[in-house]
Tab-separated table of C-alpha atoms in Angstrom:
chain	number	residue	atom	x	y	z
V	104	ARG	CA	22.461	4.936	-89.128
V	105	PHE	CA	26.143	5.696	-90.351
V	106	THR	CA	27.668	6.301	-86.376
V	107	ASN	CA	26.731	3.850	-83.963
V	108	ASP	CA	25.554	1.110	-86.264
V	109	ALA	CA	28.050	1.612	-88.617
V	110	ASP	CA	30.804	1.596	-86.529
V	111	ASN	CA	29.029	-2.256	-84.913
V	112	VAL	CA	28.996	-3.396	-88.584
V	113	GLN	CA	32.638	-2.483	-89.260
V	114	MET	CA	33.954	-4.866	-85.289
V	115	ALA	CA	31.847	-7.762	-87.227
V	116	MET	CA	33.346	-7.888	-90.143
V	117	GLU	CA	37.177	-6.898	-88.023
V	118	GLN	CA	36.502	-9.227	-85.318
V	119	THR	CA	33.470	-11.780	-85.739
V	120	VAL	CA	34.381	-13.059	-89.561
V	121	THR	CA	38.071	-13.930	-88.583
V	122	MET	CA	36.665	-16.074	-85.227
V	123	LEU	CA	34.707	-17.746	-87.926
V	124	ILE	CA	37.268	-19.243	-89.717
V	125	SER	CA	39.341	-19.949	-86.787
V	126	SER	CA	36.671	-21.807	-85.169
V	127	VAL	CA	35.961	-23.533	-88.294
V	128	LEU	CA	38.936	-25.268	-88.459
V	129	THR	CA	39.318	-25.663	-85.214
V	130	PHE	CA	36.023	-27.801	-84.774
V	131	VAL	CA	37.011	-29.576	-87.650
V	132	GLY	CA	40.165	-31.210	-86.978
V	133	THR	CA	39.026	-31.928	-83.694
V	134	VAL	CA	36.138	-33.948	-85.280
V	135	VAL	CA	38.294	-36.056	-87.243
V	136	MET	CA	40.318	-36.858	-84.285
V	137	MET	CA	37.105	-37.447	-82.362
V	138	ILE	CA	35.965	-39.823	-84.501
V	139	TYR	CA	39.337	-41.889	-85.806
V	140	LEU	CA	39.939	-42.117	-81.350
V	141	ASN	CA	36.585	-43.659	-80.859
V	142	TRP	CA	33.181	-42.672	-82.936
V	143	ILE	CA	30.705	-44.838	-80.132
V	144	LEU	CA	31.583	-40.860	-78.384
V	145	PHE	CA	31.833	-38.499	-80.381
V	146	LEU	CA	27.851	-39.867	-81.238
V	147	ILE	CA	27.169	-39.447	-77.291
V	148	THR	CA	29.218	-35.512	-78.287
V	149	LEU	CA	27.766	-35.377	-81.732
V	150	ALA	CA	23.677	-35.413	-80.395
V	151	VAL	CA	25.397	-32.909	-77.852
V	152	LEU	CA	26.552	-30.440	-80.254
V	153	VAL	CA	22.067	-31.138	-82.536
V	154	VAL	CA	21.303	-30.042	-78.984
V	155	ASP	CA	24.273	-27.088	-79.025
V	156	TYR	CA	23.614	-26.571	-82.458
V	157	ILE	CA	19.721	-25.852	-82.058
V	158	ILE	CA	19.682	-23.813	-79.105
V	159	VAL	CA	22.031	-21.564	-80.380
V	160	ARG	CA	19.406	-21.408	-82.927
V	161	LYS	CA	16.556	-20.698	-81.082
V	162	ILE	CA	18.299	-17.504	-78.973
V	163	SER	CA	19.673	-15.617	-81.911
V	164	ARG	CA	16.450	-15.149	-83.714
V	165	LYS	CA	15.132	-13.374	-80.720
V	166	SER	CA	18.938	-12.247	-79.862
V	167	LYS	CA	18.133	-10.801	-83.866
V	168	LYS	CA	15.350	-9.621	-83.497
V	169	LEU	CA	15.867	-7.295	-79.754
V	170	TYR	CA	19.068	-6.419	-81.143
V	171	ARG	CA	17.105	-4.044	-83.614
V	172	ARG	CA	14.659	-2.180	-81.670
V	173	GLN	CA	17.784	-1.797	-79.896
V	174	GLN	CA	19.782	-0.408	-82.680
V	175	LYS	CA	16.094	1.937	-82.951
V	176	ALA	CA	15.648	3.299	-80.398
V	177	LEU	CA	19.641	4.281	-79.972
V	178	GLY	CA	19.215	6.417	-83.449
V	179	GLN	CA	16.086	7.462	-82.013
V	180	VAL	CA	17.825	8.672	-78.957
V	181	ASN	CA	21.355	10.263	-80.463
V	182	ALA	CA	18.691	12.135	-83.138
V	183	TYR	CA	16.907	13.889	-80.764
V	184	VAL	CA	20.122	15.222	-78.789
V	185	GLU	CA	21.036	16.611	-81.988
V	186	GLU	CA	18.702	18.236	-83.065
V	187	MET	CA	17.810	19.355	-79.663
V	188	VAL	CA	21.704	20.695	-79.517
V	189	GLU	CA	21.441	22.340	-83.155
V	190	GLY	CA	18.673	24.395	-82.140
V	191	ILE	CA	19.950	25.075	-79.334
V	192	LYS	CA	18.894	29.013	-79.773
V	193	VAL	CA	15.740	28.469	-79.873
V	194	VAL	CA	15.273	26.159	-76.890
V	195	LYS	CA	16.373	28.722	-74.535
V	196	ALA	CA	15.140	31.981	-76.364
V	197	PHE	CA	11.313	29.693	-75.528
V	198	ASN	CA	12.913	28.214	-72.000
V	199	TYR	CA	11.441	24.656	-73.310
V	200	GLU	CA	14.695	22.209	-71.000
V	201	GLU	CA	11.831	20.741	-68.816
V	202	GLU	CA	10.336	19.866	-71.769
V	203	ILE	CA	13.234	18.732	-73.487
V	204	GLU	CA	14.638	16.126	-70.625
V	205	GLU	CA	11.137	15.250	-69.912
V	206	GLU	CA	11.498	13.908	-73.564
V	207	PHE	CA	15.085	12.957	-73.486
V	208	THR	CA	14.729	11.315	-70.350
V	209	LYS	CA	11.621	9.301	-72.160
V	210	LYS	CA	13.604	8.052	-75.111
V	211	ASN	CA	17.101	6.926	-73.289
V	212	GLN	CA	14.055	4.719	-70.673
V	213	VAL	CA	13.684	2.522	-73.630
V	214	TYR	CA	16.378	2.340	-75.206
V	215	ARG	CA	17.884	1.454	-71.896
V	216	ASP	CA	15.175	-1.282	-71.404
V	217	ASN	CA	15.401	-2.911	-75.057
V	218	ALA	CA	19.518	-3.009	-74.698
V	219	MET	CA	19.222	-4.497	-71.271
V	220	ASP	CA	16.720	-7.400	-72.763
V	221	ALA	CA	19.522	-8.151	-76.024
V	222	THR	CA	22.241	-8.253	-73.456
V	223	TYR	CA	20.578	-10.752	-71.703
V	224	MET	CA	18.739	-12.953	-74.359
V	225	GLY	CA	22.809	-12.600	-75.748
V	226	MET	CA	24.575	-13.645	-72.284
V	227	ILE	CA	22.700	-16.653	-71.138
V	228	ILE	CA	23.671	-18.334	-74.010
V	229	MET	CA	27.512	-19.426	-72.785
V	230	PRO	CA	25.772	-20.687	-69.041
V	231	VAL	CA	23.446	-22.873	-71.017
V	232	LEU	CA	25.708	-24.407	-73.544
V	233	ASN	CA	28.655	-25.072	-70.522
V	234	GLN	CA	26.149	-26.592	-68.208
V	235	VAL	CA	25.200	-28.487	-71.811
V	236	MET	CA	28.910	-30.018	-73.051
V	237	GLY	CA	28.828	-29.985	-68.396
V	238	ILE	CA	26.365	-33.434	-69.351
V	239	CYS	CA	28.245	-34.216	-72.674
V	240	TYR	CA	31.621	-35.062	-70.631
V	241	ALA	CA	30.522	-36.778	-68.009
V	242	VAL	CA	28.855	-39.003	-69.771
V	243	THR	CA	31.775	-39.809	-72.118
V	244	ALA	CA	33.403	-40.252	-70.020
V	245	VAL	CA	30.865	-43.019	-67.778
V	246	VAL	CA	31.090	-44.589	-71.117
V	247	GLY	CA	33.937	-43.988	-72.213
V	248	GLY	CA	35.002	-45.456	-68.389
V	249	LEU	CA	33.213	-49.318	-69.057
V	250	PHE	CA	34.825	-49.665	-72.358
V	251	VAL	CA	38.175	-49.245	-71.039
V	252	LEU	CA	35.961	-51.878	-68.337
V	253	SER	CA	35.164	-54.575	-70.234
V	254	GLY	CA	38.453	-53.868	-72.735
V	255	SER	CA	35.890	-52.725	-75.835
V	256	GLY	CA	37.935	-51.635	-78.901
V	257	ALA	CA	37.083	-48.549	-80.354
V	258	VAL	CA	38.124	-49.704	-84.423
V	259	GLY	CA	38.356	-52.324	-85.505
V	260	GLY	CA	39.672	-53.941	-82.851
V	261	VAL	CA	41.383	-51.649	-81.277
V	262	THR	CA	41.603	-51.040	-77.283
V	263	PHE	CA	40.143	-48.112	-75.677
V	264	THR	CA	42.848	-47.935	-73.327
V	265	ILE	CA	42.831	-45.099	-70.274
V	266	GLY	CA	45.123	-43.531	-72.238
V	267	SER	CA	43.200	-43.265	-74.533
V	268	LEU	CA	39.869	-41.647	-72.866
V	269	CYS	CA	41.880	-39.029	-71.257
V	270	VAL	CA	42.415	-37.706	-74.795
V	271	CYS	CA	38.662	-38.323	-75.821
V	272	LEU	CA	37.653	-36.473	-72.538
V	273	THR	CA	40.450	-33.640	-73.764
V	274	TYR	CA	38.629	-33.136	-77.389
V	275	THR	CA	35.284	-33.612	-76.298
V	276	LYS	CA	35.869	-30.780	-73.518
V	277	GLN	CA	38.069	-28.365	-76.197
V	278	VAL	CA	35.114	-29.303	-79.040
V	279	ALA	CA	33.432	-26.847	-77.888
V	280	GLN	CA	35.764	-24.156	-77.258
V	281	PRO	CA	34.510	-23.151	-80.862
V	282	ILE	CA	31.403	-23.953	-80.672
V	283	ASN	CA	31.856	-21.053	-76.783
V	284	GLN	CA	33.281	-18.868	-79.253
V	285	VAL	CA	30.442	-18.898	-82.093
V	286	SER	CA	28.635	-18.500	-79.644
V	287	ASN	CA	29.802	-16.320	-78.497
V	288	GLN	CA	29.632	-13.737	-81.417
V	289	VAL	CA	26.460	-14.426	-81.352
V	290	VAL	CA	25.690	-10.950	-79.420
V	291	THR	CA	28.204	-9.513	-82.355
V	292	LEU	CA	26.644	-10.646	-85.217
V	293	PRO	CA	22.530	-10.119	-84.234
V	294	SER	CA	23.592	-6.344	-83.628
V	295	ALA	CA	26.103	-6.385	-86.143
V	296	VAL	CA	22.906	-6.877	-89.237
V	297	ALA	CA	20.716	-4.297	-87.241
V	298	GLY	CA	22.430	-1.963	-87.857
V	299	ALA	CA	23.052	-3.587	-91.413
V	300	GLU	CA	20.114	-3.411	-92.326
V	301	ARG	CA	19.469	-0.163	-90.969
V	302	ILE	CA	22.140	1.639	-93.300
V	303	PHE	CA	20.761	-0.739	-95.988
V	304	ALA	CA	17.495	0.742	-95.702
V	305	VAL	CA	19.021	4.641	-95.918
V	306	MET	CA	20.841	3.783	-98.736
V	307	ASP	CA	17.775	2.138	-100.883
């Protein structure tokens, strides 16, 4: 617990926290510009962002459980290896090598299965979010195109031009970047949280 789990917590503190702060600032700035350009198009993006949030939240909850199992299984493998190495003289004296190998294989298989489940759940989030944001981009382009053709005002009667639409589409792509960056950390955060819980359990 004080090796693997501590490393995961350290990695999260060094990388994830900095990434979160940067992503939040980028997201807020992008949203302000989108509202200024065309608040109606922003509402389309906002609806998609709500869907993204729901997806991330559900996957994060499941990821946390899976990463907790992974860390537990990894701890059991490491503890078993350490115990057998320290007792190598006893192992050799009683010809216990085959039994140890079988037991290690079982524990390692449990860890492998848990690690694959956790990694799959952590990695699936990016393709899903990319598809959702792709739909958002297409809808924004169509609605924005209709604004341009009809000459509708964006805010306060200001004409919405093709240039305004291009800028809006750029921001529609850009607003997804901080979300994607945070989503990437979904893989790291549940592992770090699970590790922290195991460390605090020992301290308590």
